[in-house]
């Protein structure tokens, strides 16, 4: 089992920044690709970004490309999502996820954390 706990969410004004963190425990963190997803009210959960086990490759949704950056620190068992130039449409519950295969259907999920961007 892999346990994932997100932190760093909150309320921010449009144009501002937030950094989400996701701390993993339970298994060897460096064995897992990590992803961030989000779900806005009344909408389905959508992909945001993902990163390979070594951090050498990343992939972003078009809606966040150039504004969000995913990174990881395998020594700290943590993956990050730096979110800049936030927009009201970025408001959602953000989830981190883990899987032993990059760009697959993620198996392990965190509980989610709220990000609210005010206009």
Coordinates of N, CA and C in Angstrom, one line a residue:
X1 N 0.8 -1.2 0.0 CA 0.0 0.0 0.0 C 0.9 1.3 0.0
X2 N 0.4 2.3 -0.7 CA 1.0 3.6 -0.7 C 0.0 4.6 -0.1
X3 N 0.4 5.3 0.9 CA -0.4 6.3 1.5 C 0.1 7.7 1.0
X4 N -0.9 8.5 0.6 CA -0.6 9.8 0.0 C -1.3 10.9 0.8
X5 N -0.6 12.0 1.2 CA -1.3 13.0 1.9 C -0.9 14.4 1.3
X6 N -1.9 15.1 0.8 CA -1.7 16.4 0.1 C -1.7 17.5 1.2
X7 N -1.0 18.6 0.9 CA -1.0 19.8 1.7 C -0.7 21.0 0.8
X8 N -0.9 22.2 1.4 CA -0.6 23.4 0.7 C -1.7 24.1 0.0
X9 N -2.9 23.5 0.0 CA -4.0 24.2 -0.6 C -4.5 25.4 0.1
X10 N -5.5 26.0 -0.4 CA -6.1 27.2 0.3 C -6.7 28.2 -0.7
X11 N -6.9 29.4 -0.2 CA -7.5 30.5 -1.0 C -6.5 31.4 -1.5
X12 N -6.5 31.8 -2.8 CA -5.6 32.7 -3.3 C -6.3 33.6 -4.4
X13 N -5.8 34.8 -4.6 CA -6.4 35.6 -5.6 C -5.9 35.2 -7.0
X14 N -6.7 35.6 -8.0 CA -6.3 35.3 -9.3 C -4.9 36.0 -9.6
X15 N -4.1 35.3 -10.3 CA -2.7 35.8 -10.6 C -1.7 35.3 -9.6
X16 N -2.2 34.8 -8.5 CA -1.3 34.4 -7.4 C -0.7 33.0 -7.6
X17 N 0.0 32.5 -6.6 CA 0.7 31.2 -6.7 C 0.4 30.4 -5.4
X18 N 0.5 29.1 -5.6 CA 0.4 28.1 -4.5 C 1.3 27.0 -4.9
X19 N 1.9 26.3 -3.8 CA 2.6 25.1 -4.1 C 2.0 24.0 -3.3
X20 N 1.5 23.0 -4.0 CA 1.0 21.8 -3.3 C 2.1 20.8 -3.1
X21 N 2.0 20.0 -2.0 CA 2.9 19.0 -1.7 C 2.1 17.7 -1.5
X22 N 2.7 16.6 -1.8 CA 2.1 15.3 -1.6 C 3.1 14.4 -1.0
X23 N 3.0 14.0 0.3 CA 3.9 13.2 1.0 C 3.5 11.7 0.9
X24 N 4.4 10.8 0.5 CA 4.1 9.4 0.3 C 4.7 8.6 1.4
X25 N 4.1 7.5 1.7 CA 4.6 6.5 2.7 C 4.1 5.2 2.3
X26 N 4.8 4.2 2.9 CA 4.3 2.8 2.7 C 5.1 1.9 1.8
X27 N 5.6 2.5 0.7 CA 6.4 1.7 -0.2 C 7.6 2.6 -0.7
X28 N 8.4 2.1 -1.5 CA 9.6 2.8 -2.0 C 9.1 3.9 -3.0
X29 N 9.2 5.1 -2.6 CA 8.6 6.2 -3.4 C 9.2 6.3 -4.8
X30 N 10.5 6.0 -4.9 CA 11.1 6.2 -6.2 C 10.7 5.1 -7.2
X31 N 9.9 4.1 -6.8 CA 9.4 3.1 -7.7 C 8.1 3.6 -8.4
X32 N 7.6 4.7 -8.0 CA 6.3 5.1 -8.5 C 6.3 6.4 -9.3
X33 N 5.6 6.4 -10.5 CA 5.3 7.6 -11.2 C 4.2 8.3 -10.4
X34 N 4.2 9.6 -10.4 CA 3.3 10.4 -9.6 C 2.5 11.4 -10.5
X35 N 1.3 11.6 -10.2 CA 0.4 12.5 -10.9 C -0.4 13.4 -10.0
X36 N -0.8 14.5 -10.6 CA -1.8 15.4 -10.0 C -3.0 15.5 -10.9
X37 N -4.2 15.4 -10.2 CA -5.5 15.5 -10.9 C -6.3 16.5 -10.1
X38 N -7.4 17.0 -10.7 CA -8.3 17.9 -10.0 C -9.7 17.6 -10.4
X39 N -10.6 18.0 -9.5 CA -12.0 17.9 -9.8 C -12.7 19.2 -9.3
X40 N -13.3 19.9 -10.3 CA -14.1 21.1 -10.0 C -15.5 20.7 -9.7
X41 N -16.3 21.5 -9.0 CA -17.7 21.2 -8.6 C -18.5 21.0 -9.9
X42 N -19.2 19.8 -9.9 CA -20.0 19.5 -11.0 C -19.3 19.0 -12.2
X43 N -18.0 18.8 -12.1 CA -17.2 18.3 -13.3 C -16.5 17.0 -12.9
X44 N -16.1 16.2 -13.9 CA -15.4 15.0 -13.7 C -13.9 15.3 -13.3
X45 N -13.3 14.4 -12.7 CA -11.9 14.6 -12.3 C -11.1 14.6 -13.6
X46 N -10.1 15.5 -13.7 CA -9.3 15.6 -14.9 C -7.8 15.6 -14.5
X47 N -7.0 15.2 -15.5 CA -5.6 15.1 -15.4 C -5.0 16.5 -15.4
X48 N -3.9 16.7 -14.5 CA -3.2 18.0 -14.5 C -1.8 17.8 -14.9
X49 N -1.1 16.9 -14.3 CA 0.4 16.8 -14.6 C 0.8 15.4 -14.0
X50 N 1.9 14.9 -14.6 CA 2.5 13.7 -14.1 C 4.1 13.7 -14.3
X51 N 4.7 12.9 -13.5 CA 6.2 12.9 -13.6 C 6.7 11.4 -13.4
X52 N 7.7 11.1 -14.1 CA 8.2 9.7 -14.0 C 9.0 9.5 -12.7
X53 N 9.3 8.2 -12.5 CA 9.9 7.8 -11.2 C 11.2 8.6 -10.9
X54 N 12.0 8.9 -12.0 CA 13.3 9.6 -11.7 C 13.1 11.1 -11.8
X55 N 12.0 11.5 -12.3 CA 11.7 13.0 -12.5 C 12.2 13.5 -13.8
X56 N 12.7 12.5 -14.7 CA 13.3 13.0 -15.9 C 12.3 13.3 -17.0
X57 N 11.1 13.0 -16.8 CA 10.0 13.3 -17.8 C 8.8 13.7 -17.2
X58 N 8.2 14.8 -17.7 CA 6.9 15.3 -17.2 C 5.9 15.5 -18.3
X59 N 4.7 15.6 -18.0 CA 3.6 15.7 -18.9 C 2.5 16.6 -18.3
X60 N 1.9 17.5 -19.0 CA 1.0 18.5 -18.5 C -0.3 18.5 -19.4
X61 N -1.4 18.8 -18.7 CA -2.6 19.2 -19.4 C -2.4 20.5 -20.1
X62 N -3.0 20.7 -21.3 CA -2.8 21.9 -22.0 C -3.3 23.2 -21.2
X63 N -4.3 23.0 -20.4 CA -4.8 24.1 -19.6 C -3.9 24.6 -18.6
X64 N -2.9 23.9 -18.2 CA -1.9 24.4 -17.1 C -0.5 24.5 -17.7
X65 N -0.3 24.1 -18.9 CA 1.1 24.1 -19.4 C 1.6 25.6 -19.4
X66 N 2.8 25.7 -18.9 CA 3.5 27.0 -18.8 C 3.1 27.8 -17.5
X67 N 2.2 27.3 -16.7 CA 1.8 27.9 -15.5 C 2.1 27.0 -14.3
X68 N 2.0 25.7 -14.5 CA 2.2 24.7 -13.4 C 3.5 23.9 -13.6
X69 N 4.1 23.6 -12.6 CA 5.3 22.7 -12.7 C 5.3 21.6 -11.6
X70 N 5.4 20.4 -12.1 CA 5.5 19.2 -11.2 C 6.9 18.9 -11.0
X71 N 7.2 18.5 -9.8 CA 8.6 18.1 -9.5 C 8.5 17.1 -8.3
X72 N 9.6 16.4 -8.0 CA 9.6 15.4 -6.9 C 11.0 15.4 -6.3
X73 N 11.0 15.0 -5.0 CA 12.2 14.9 -4.2 C 12.1 13.5 -3.7
X74 N 12.8 12.5 -4.3 CA 12.8 11.2 -3.9 C 13.4 10.9 -2.5
X75 N 14.3 11.8 -2.1 CA 14.9 11.7 -0.8 C 13.9 12.1 0.3
X76 N 12.9 12.9 0.0 CA 11.8 13.3 0.9 C 10.5 12.6 0.7
X77 N 10.5 11.7 -0.3 CA 9.2 11.0 -0.6 C 8.1 12.0 -0.9
X78 N 8.3 13.0 -1.6 CA 7.4 14.1 -1.8 C 7.3 14.5 -3.3
X79 N 6.1 14.7 -3.8 CA 5.9 15.3 -5.1 C 5.3 16.7 -4.9
X80 N 5.6 17.6 -5.8 CA 5.1 19.0 -5.6 C 4.4 19.4 -6.9
X81 N 3.5 20.4 -6.7 CA 2.9 21.0 -7.9 C 3.0 22.5 -7.6
X82 N 3.9 23.2 -8.3 CA 3.9 24.6 -8.2 C 3.0 25.2 -9.2
X83 N 2.0 26.1 -8.7 CA 1.0 26.6 -9.5 C 1.1 28.1 -9.5
X84 N 1.4 28.7 -10.7 CA 1.6 30.1 -10.8 C 0.5 30.7 -11.8
X85 N 0.3 32.0 -11.7 CA -0.7 32.7 -12.6 C -2.0 32.0 -12.5
X86 N -2.4 31.7 -11.3 CA -3.7 31.0 -11.0 C -4.9 31.8 -11.5
X87 N -5.9 31.0 -12.0 CA -7.1 31.6 -12.6 C -8.3 31.0 -11.8
X88 N -9.4 31.7 -11.8 CA -10.6 31.2 -11.1 C -11.0 29.8 -11.6
X89 N -10.7 29.5 -12.8 CA -11.1 28.1 -13.3 C -10.1 27.0 -12.9
X90 N -9.1 27.4 -12.1 CA -8.2 26.4 -11.5 C -8.8 25.9 -10.2
X91 N -9.9 26.6 -9.7 CA -10.5 26.2 -8.5 C -11.0 24.7 -8.6
X92 N -10.6 23.9 -7.6 CA -10.9 22.5 -7.6 C -10.4 21.8 -6.4
X93 N -10.8 20.6 -6.2 CA -10.1 19.7 -5.2 C -8.9 19.0 -6.0
X94 N -7.7 19.1 -5.5 CA -6.6 18.6 -6.2 C -6.2 17.3 -5.5
X95 N -5.9 16.3 -6.3 CA -5.5 15.0 -5.8 C -4.1 14.6 -6.3
X96 N -3.3 14.0 -5.5 CA -2.1 13.3 -6.0 C -2.4 11.8 -6.1
X97 N -1.6 11.2 -7.0 CA -1.8 9.8 -7.3 C -0.5 9.1 -7.6
X98 N -0.4 7.8 -7.4 CA 0.8 7.1 -7.6 C 0.5 5.8 -8.4
X99 N 1.4 5.4 -9.2 CA 1.3 4.1 -9.9 C 2.7 3.7 -10.3
X100 N 2.9 2.4 -10.4 CA 4.2 1.9 -10.8 C 4.5 2.0 -12.3
X101 N 3.5 2.5 -13.0 CA 3.6 2.7 -14.5 C 3.3 4.1 -14.8
X102 N 4.2 4.8 -15.6 CA 3.9 6.2 -16.0 C 2.8 6.2 -17.0
X103 N 2.0 7.2 -16.9 CA 0.9 7.5 -17.8 C -0.1 6.3 -17.9
X104 N -0.2 5.6 -16.8 CA -1.2 4.6 -16.7 C -2.4 5.0 -15.9
X105 N -3.3 4.1 -15.6 CA -4.4 4.5 -14.7 C -3.9 4.4 -13.3
X106 N -3.9 5.5 -12.7 CA -3.3 5.6 -11.3 C -4.0 4.7 -10.3
X107 N -3.3 4.0 -9.5 CA -3.9 3.1 -8.6 C -4.1 3.7 -7.2
X108 N -3.1 4.4 -6.7 CA -3.2 5.0 -5.3 C -3.5 6.5 -5.4
X109 N -4.4 6.9 -4.5 CA -4.9 8.3 -4.5 C -4.8 8.9 -3.1
X110 N -4.5 10.2 -3.0 CA -4.7 10.9 -1.8 C -6.1 11.3 -1.6
X111 N -6.4 12.0 -0.4 CA -7.7 12.3 -0.1 C -8.2 13.6 -0.7
X112 N -7.2 14.4 -1.3 CA -7.6 15.6 -2.0 C -7.4 16.8 -1.1
X113 N -7.2 18.0 -1.7 CA -7.1 19.2 -1.0 C -7.7 20.3 -1.8
X114 N -8.4 21.2 -1.2 CA -9.1 22.3 -1.9 C -8.2 23.4 -2.3
X115 N -8.3 23.9 -3.5 CA -7.7 25.1 -4.0 C -8.8 26.0 -4.5
X116 N -8.8 27.2 -4.0 CA -9.8 28.2 -4.4 C -9.2 29.4 -4.9
X117 N -9.5 29.8 -6.1 CA -8.9 31.0 -6.7 C -10.0 32.1 -6.9
X118 N -9.9 33.2 -6.2 CA -10.9 34.2 -6.3 C -10.6 35.2 -7.4
X119 N -11.6 35.7 -8.0 CA -11.4 36.7 -9.1 C -11.3 38.1 -8.6

